[in-house]
Tab-separated table of C-alpha atoms in Angstrom:
chain	number	residue	atom	x	y	z
A	956	MET	CA	57.422	67.180	3.911
A	957	LEU	CA	54.834	64.152	2.845
A	958	LEU	CA	55.618	64.983	-0.956
A	959	ILE	CA	58.963	64.690	-1.136
A	960	ARG	CA	58.598	61.350	1.484
A	961	LYS	CA	56.147	59.773	-0.906
A	962	LEU	CA	58.271	60.978	-4.212
A	963	HIS	CA	61.406	59.175	-2.445
A	964	LYS	CA	60.051	56.423	-1.763
A	965	TRP	CA	58.487	55.888	-5.391
A	966	PHE	CA	62.014	57.218	-6.627
A	967	GLY	CA	64.154	54.850	-4.608
A	968	LEU	CA	62.080	52.167	-5.902
A	969	VAL	CA	62.408	52.603	-9.631
A	970	LEU	CA	66.544	53.783	-9.422
A	971	GLY	CA	66.839	51.348	-6.861
A	972	LEU	CA	66.444	48.749	-9.565
A	973	GLN	CA	69.191	50.511	-11.949
A	974	PHE	CA	71.347	50.892	-9.025
A	975	LEU	CA	71.472	47.109	-8.880
A	976	ILE	CA	72.378	46.481	-12.523
A	977	TRP	CA	74.933	49.017	-12.546
A	978	SER	CA	76.092	47.151	-9.580
A	979	LEU	CA	75.787	43.832	-11.189
A	980	SER	CA	77.201	45.161	-14.931
A	981	GLY	CA	80.283	46.818	-13.222
A	982	ALA	CA	81.506	43.560	-10.915
A	983	VAL	CA	81.197	41.331	-14.246
A	984	MET	CA	83.079	43.674	-16.159
A	985	ALA	CA	85.560	44.378	-13.095
A	986	LEU	CA	85.820	40.660	-12.625
A	987	LEU	CA	86.576	39.692	-16.557
A	988	ASP	CA	90.214	39.159	-17.151
A	989	HIS	CA	90.770	42.497	-19.780
A	990	HIS	CA	93.453	40.471	-21.956
A	991	LYS	CA	90.511	38.220	-22.793
A	992	VAL	CA	88.065	40.145	-23.436
A	993	SER	CA	90.694	42.587	-25.942
A	994	GLY	CA	90.803	38.962	-27.734
A	995	GLU	CA	94.901	39.864	-28.015
A	996	HIS	CA	95.307	36.219	-26.575
A	997	ALA	CA	94.024	34.665	-29.716
A	998	ILE	CA	96.484	36.841	-32.187
A	999	LEU	CA	99.694	35.787	-33.326
A	1000	PRO	CA	102.587	38.527	-34.272
A	1001	VAL	CA	103.063	39.226	-37.685
A	1002	ALA	CA	105.370	36.490	-38.905
A	1003	GLN	CA	108.871	38.096	-40.497
A	1004	LEU	CA	109.989	37.181	-43.865
A	1005	THR	CA	113.174	35.786	-44.329
A	1006	SER	CA	113.567	36.861	-47.722
A	1007	GLY	CA	113.981	40.555	-48.166
A	1008	PRO	CA	112.218	42.831	-50.811
A	1009	VAL	CA	112.564	42.864	-54.782
A	1010	PRO	CA	110.513	45.708	-55.088
A	1011	ALA	CA	109.118	46.964	-58.526
A	1012	PRO	CA	110.096	50.665	-59.435
A	1013	LEU	CA	108.182	53.338	-58.282
A	1014	ALA	CA	107.397	54.611	-61.743
A	1015	ALA	CA	105.717	51.268	-62.347
A	1016	VAL	CA	103.721	51.685	-58.744
A	1017	GLN	CA	102.515	54.690	-60.036
A	1018	ALA	CA	101.380	53.804	-63.827
A	1019	ALA	CA	99.774	50.764	-62.076
A	1020	ILE	CA	97.667	52.711	-59.809
A	1021	GLY	CA	96.837	55.744	-62.025
A	1022	ALA	CA	96.274	58.260	-59.571
A	1023	PRO	CA	97.911	60.583	-57.527
A	1024	ILE	CA	99.338	58.577	-54.329
A	1025	VAL	CA	99.632	60.088	-50.847
A	1026	GLY	CA	101.604	57.400	-49.103
A	1027	LEU	CA	103.426	54.653	-49.980
A	1028	GLU	CA	104.438	51.697	-47.801
A	1029	LEU	CA	106.421	48.500	-47.999
A	1030	LYS	CA	105.147	45.804	-45.836
A	1031	PRO	CA	105.069	41.775	-45.538
A	1032	LEU	CA	101.571	40.338	-46.161
A	1033	LEU	CA	101.523	36.294	-45.725
A	1034	ASP	CA	104.564	34.612	-47.913
A	1035	ARG	CA	105.125	38.165	-49.843
A	1036	TRP	CA	106.204	41.717	-50.147
A	1037	VAL	CA	103.206	44.004	-50.739
A	1038	TYR	CA	103.111	48.036	-51.839
A	1039	GLN	CA	100.169	49.657	-49.645
A	1040	ALA	CA	99.403	52.616	-51.390
A	1041	LYS	CA	97.004	55.347	-50.167
A	1042	THR	CA	94.974	57.669	-52.686
A	1043	ALA	CA	92.493	59.918	-52.161
A	1044	ASP	CA	89.860	57.504	-53.271
A	1045	GLY	CA	91.367	54.997	-50.825
A	1046	VAL	CA	93.979	52.364	-50.040
A	1047	VAL	CA	95.164	50.105	-52.857
A	1048	LEU	CA	97.485	46.934	-52.359
A	1049	LEU	CA	100.186	46.064	-55.374
A	1050	ASP	CA	102.096	42.979	-55.468
A	1051	ALA	CA	105.646	44.712	-54.751
A	1052	GLY	CA	107.361	42.666	-57.035
A	1053	ALA	CA	105.564	42.751	-60.364
A	1054	ALA	CA	103.471	46.065	-59.173
A	1055	ARG	CA	100.172	44.122	-59.877
A	1056	PRO	CA	97.257	45.822	-57.513
A	1057	PHE	CA	95.126	42.819	-56.064
A	1058	GLU	CA	92.067	42.839	-53.577
A	1059	VAL	CA	91.594	40.872	-50.434
A	1060	ASP	CA	89.386	38.095	-51.269
A	1061	ALA	CA	87.867	35.445	-49.091
A	1062	ALA	CA	90.482	33.108	-50.037
A	1063	MET	CA	93.256	35.495	-48.911
A	1064	ALA	CA	91.257	36.500	-45.737
A	1065	ARG	CA	90.555	32.823	-44.614
A	1066	ALA	CA	94.336	32.054	-45.153
A	1067	LEU	CA	95.528	35.507	-43.528
A	1068	ALA	CA	93.143	34.938	-40.420
A	1069	THR	CA	94.770	31.362	-40.082
A	1070	ALA	CA	98.581	32.378	-40.205
A	1071	ARG	CA	97.106	34.866	-37.079
A	1072	TYR	CA	95.074	32.552	-35.476
A	1073	ALA	CA	96.747	31.319	-31.992
A	1074	GLY	CA	94.678	28.321	-31.490
A	1075	THR	CA	94.354	25.032	-33.491
A	1076	ALA	CA	90.429	25.044	-34.031
A	1077	PRO	CA	89.319	24.509	-37.910
A	1078	ILE	CA	87.483	27.705	-39.880
A	1079	GLU	CA	83.670	27.334	-39.002
A	1080	SER	CA	82.195	30.269	-41.117
A	1081	VAL	CA	83.758	33.288	-43.780
A	1082	SER	CA	81.766	36.199	-43.725
A	1083	PHE	CA	81.811	39.903	-45.405
A	1084	VAL	CA	80.645	42.852	-43.603
A	1085	GLU	CA	80.151	46.208	-44.449
A	1086	ALA	CA	77.425	47.213	-42.082
A	1087	SER	CA	78.588	48.502	-38.616
A	1088	THR	CA	77.503	45.925	-36.075
A	1089	HIS	CA	78.320	45.403	-32.379
A	1090	GLU	CA	81.672	43.301	-33.445
A	1091	THR	CA	82.630	46.045	-36.097
A	1092	ARG	CA	81.530	49.553	-34.942
A	1093	ASP	CA	85.354	49.985	-34.128
A	1094	MET	CA	86.769	48.909	-36.920
A	1095	ALA	CA	87.190	50.484	-40.651
A	1096	ARG	CA	85.365	48.231	-42.702
A	1097	PRO	CA	84.662	46.879	-45.020
A	1098	VAL	CA	86.130	43.389	-43.338
A	1099	TRP	CA	86.161	40.087	-43.924
A	1100	ARG	CA	84.989	37.826	-40.510
A	1101	ILE	CA	86.612	35.046	-40.247
A	1102	GLY	CA	84.880	32.701	-37.616
A	1103	PHE	CA	86.577	29.851	-35.613
A	1104	ALA	CA	85.076	26.594	-34.290
A	1105	ASP	CA	86.723	26.833	-30.538
A	1106	ALA	CA	85.223	26.983	-27.038
A	1107	ASP	CA	84.905	30.694	-26.716
A	1108	HIS	CA	83.720	31.361	-30.435
A	1109	THR	CA	86.814	32.912	-31.556
A	1110	ALA	CA	86.041	35.439	-34.648
A	1111	LEU	CA	88.893	37.470	-36.366
A	1112	PHE	CA	88.707	40.468	-38.886
A	1113	VAL	CA	90.530	40.875	-41.541
A	1114	SER	CA	90.555	44.124	-43.491
A	1115	ARG	CA	89.875	44.025	-47.424
A	1116	ALA	CA	91.605	47.277	-48.128
A	1117	THR	CA	95.218	46.429	-46.396
A	1118	GLY	CA	94.449	42.763	-45.220
A	1119	GLU	CA	95.613	43.689	-41.688
A	1120	VAL	CA	93.803	41.649	-38.527
A	1121	LEU	CA	92.066	44.548	-36.931
A	1122	GLY	CA	91.367	42.460	-34.028
A	1123	ALA	CA	89.446	39.187	-32.183
A	1124	LYS	CA	86.122	38.963	-30.752
A	1125	THR	CA	85.566	36.055	-28.273
A	1126	ASP	CA	82.498	35.183	-26.114
A	1127	THR	CA	83.986	36.844	-23.102
A	1128	TRP	CA	84.107	40.153	-25.182
A	1129	ARG	CA	80.054	39.978	-25.757
A	1130	LEU	CA	79.536	38.947	-22.192
A	1131	TRP	CA	82.202	42.203	-21.708
A	1132	ASP	CA	79.778	44.269	-24.435
A	1133	ILE	CA	76.401	43.209	-22.872
A	1134	ALA	CA	77.351	44.826	-19.205
A	1135	TRP	CA	78.840	47.880	-20.936
A	1136	MET	CA	75.338	48.149	-22.387
A	1137	LEU	CA	73.597	47.990	-19.272
A	1138	HIS	CA	75.808	49.977	-17.144
A	1139	ILE	CA	75.685	52.895	-19.819
A	1140	MET	CA	72.208	52.131	-20.482
A	1141	ASN	CA	72.796	52.325	-24.894
A	1142	TYR	CA	70.710	50.040	-25.838
A	1143	GLY	CA	71.356	50.921	-29.497
A	1144	ASP	CA	74.936	51.209	-30.604
A	1145	ARG	CA	76.847	50.758	-27.079
A	1146	GLN	CA	78.938	53.525	-27.526
A	1147	SER	CA	78.276	56.657	-25.816
A	1148	PHE	CA	77.291	57.097	-22.558
A	1149	ASN	CA	76.297	60.793	-22.945
A	1150	HIS	CA	72.718	60.948	-24.073
A	1151	PRO	CA	69.543	61.713	-22.802
A	1152	LEU	CA	68.199	58.634	-21.337
A	1153	ILE	CA	71.466	58.355	-18.884
A	1154	VAL	CA	71.485	62.070	-18.238
A	1155	THR	CA	67.837	62.465	-16.887
A	1156	VAL	CA	68.562	58.661	-14.778
A	1157	ALA	CA	71.862	60.738	-13.164
A	1158	THR	CA	69.369	63.575	-12.576
A	1159	GLY	CA	66.750	61.613	-10.885
A	1160	VAL	CA	69.258	59.802	-8.818
A	1161	ALA	CA	70.959	63.643	-7.659
A	1162	TRP	CA	67.630	64.115	-6.461
A	1163	LEU	CA	67.128	61.088	-4.855
A	1164	ALA	CA	70.305	61.760	-2.890
A	1165	LEU	CA	69.110	65.385	-1.971
A	1166	SER	CA	65.820	64.138	-0.643
A	1167	GLY	CA	67.170	61.236	1.109
A	1168	LEU	CA	69.491	63.796	3.238
A	1169	ILE	CA	66.847	66.111	3.915
A	1170	LEU	CA	64.691	63.347	5.317
A	1171	LEU	CA	67.503	61.588	7.427
A	1172	PHE	CA	68.014	65.177	9.005
A	1173	ARG	CA	64.490	65.602	9.536
A	1174	SER	CA	64.481	62.338	11.572
A	1175	PHE	CA	67.104	63.403	14.153
A	1176	ARG	CA	66.238	63.840	17.490
A	1177	GLY	CA	68.391	65.052	20.218
A	1178	SER	CA	68.767	62.304	22.140
A	1179	ASP	CA	69.818	60.246	18.484
A	1180	ILE	CA	73.440	62.729	18.709
A	1181	ALA	CA	73.647	62.688	22.203
A	1182	TRP	CA	76.993	60.494	22.270
A	1183	ILE	CA	78.300	63.246	20.003
A	1184	THR	CA	77.261	66.565	22.021
A	1185	GLY	CA	77.167	65.494	25.177
A	1186	PRO	CA	80.783	65.087	26.188
A	1187	SER	CA	81.563	69.228	24.713
A	1188	ALA	CA	77.915	70.043	26.805
A	1189	ARG	CA	79.255	69.027	29.684
A	1190	LEU	CA	82.826	70.717	28.924
A	1191	GLY	CA	80.899	73.750	28.427
A	1192	ARG	CA	79.310	73.363	31.659
A	1193	ARG	CA	81.502	73.009	33.432
A	1194	TRP	CA	83.971	75.676	31.912
A	1195	LYS	CA	81.351	78.121	32.652
A	1196	ALA	CA	81.035	76.944	35.851
A	1197	ARG	CA	84.979	77.678	36.008
A	1198	GLU	CA	84.441	81.270	35.024
A	1199	ARG	CA	81.471	82.117	37.413
A	1200	SER	CA	83.646	81.099	40.406
A	1201	GLN	CA	86.103	83.338	39.383
A	1202	ARG	CA	84.200	86.416	39.500
A	1203	PRO	CA	85.290	89.081	41.744
A	1204	GLY	CA	82.257	88.950	44.471
A	1205	PHE	CA	81.724	85.423	43.633
A	1206	PRO	CA	81.504	82.694	47.018
A	1207	PRO	CA	84.005	80.188	46.257
A	1208	ALA	CA	82.847	76.526	45.904
A	1209	LEU	CA	83.221	74.154	48.450
A	1210	GLU	CA	86.561	72.272	47.924
A	1211	LEU	CA	85.517	69.085	48.133
A	1212	ASP	CA	87.768	66.049	49.873
A	1213	ARG	CA	89.053	63.895	46.914
A	1214	ARG	CA	89.623	60.752	49.057
A	1215	HIS	CA	85.938	60.825	50.993
A	1216	HIS	CA	84.279	62.307	48.057
A	1217	GLN	CA	82.541	65.061	50.907
A	1218	PRO	CA	82.687	69.127	51.586
A	1219	ALA	CA	85.887	70.073	53.753
A	1220	GLN	CA	85.704	70.954	57.351
A	1221	ASP	CA	85.391	74.688	57.960
A	1222	PRO	CA	88.106	75.084	60.501
A	1223	SER	CA	86.280	78.274	62.088
A	1224	LEU	CA	83.275	75.594	62.768
A	1225	PRO	CA	82.775	73.349	65.871
A	1226	SER	CA	83.891	69.529	64.686
A	1227	GLN	CA	80.779	66.991	64.811
A	1228	ASN	CA	82.465	65.163	68.156
A	1229	GLU	CA	82.605	68.848	69.458
A	1230	ARG	CA	78.871	69.002	69.094
A	1231	VAL	CA	77.943	66.001	70.750
A	1232	GLN	CA	79.495	66.710	73.606
A	1233	SER	CA	77.994	69.799	73.730
């Protein structure tokens, strides 16, 4: 028992710090506005073109791509209609009228981000991102990162393959992401909470709770729970006394006078006054 008490103390000290981190990080994630965390407030809907498409024949599209087409979509992109063709090698964008392939370069990415940005701040940075980062870990890469000079340091991400705005990241999301990292104890890619570190800590927490229950019950005395067991014990004693009094040959209990709380007078015996006079 002494060993359990000592281990419980040191486990509680170490894991108590993690409990504090879990509480604080959980509170941060709960208090932050999820709309601001998602960044949806910073992105405008796709603008609808006033003119209808005048697409090139599908044969011209097939000839321009030169590879089997798995899927084909006609959609608006900025001020024109484009074909988005899916092949075995990836996605190809073509001008719908001329059936001419093109890529989303830095200039087009700036224009696409500006058209979808809900604020008025100017662009402060444009960068091409191919590797996975904390901001782009859930996005199909490569992407263009367009940073805006607003108070929340908003960044919009434009897909180089499709020209779509994949999302927005702000300082609110970055704070949430740090809290998420601390909460799931994943200090690398911040994605999975099924890793050895958190499993080990969870096992330690379970042992801490079990040892705490053992020490708790060992520390109780009978007087500590008398207020719980007392009424039931008294009721049990009264019930047993009543059962004994009802057994054959058992002398009846003296009847108590409820008014004076004195034993009732046996009529066969002389009263107190008669004893005095005699």
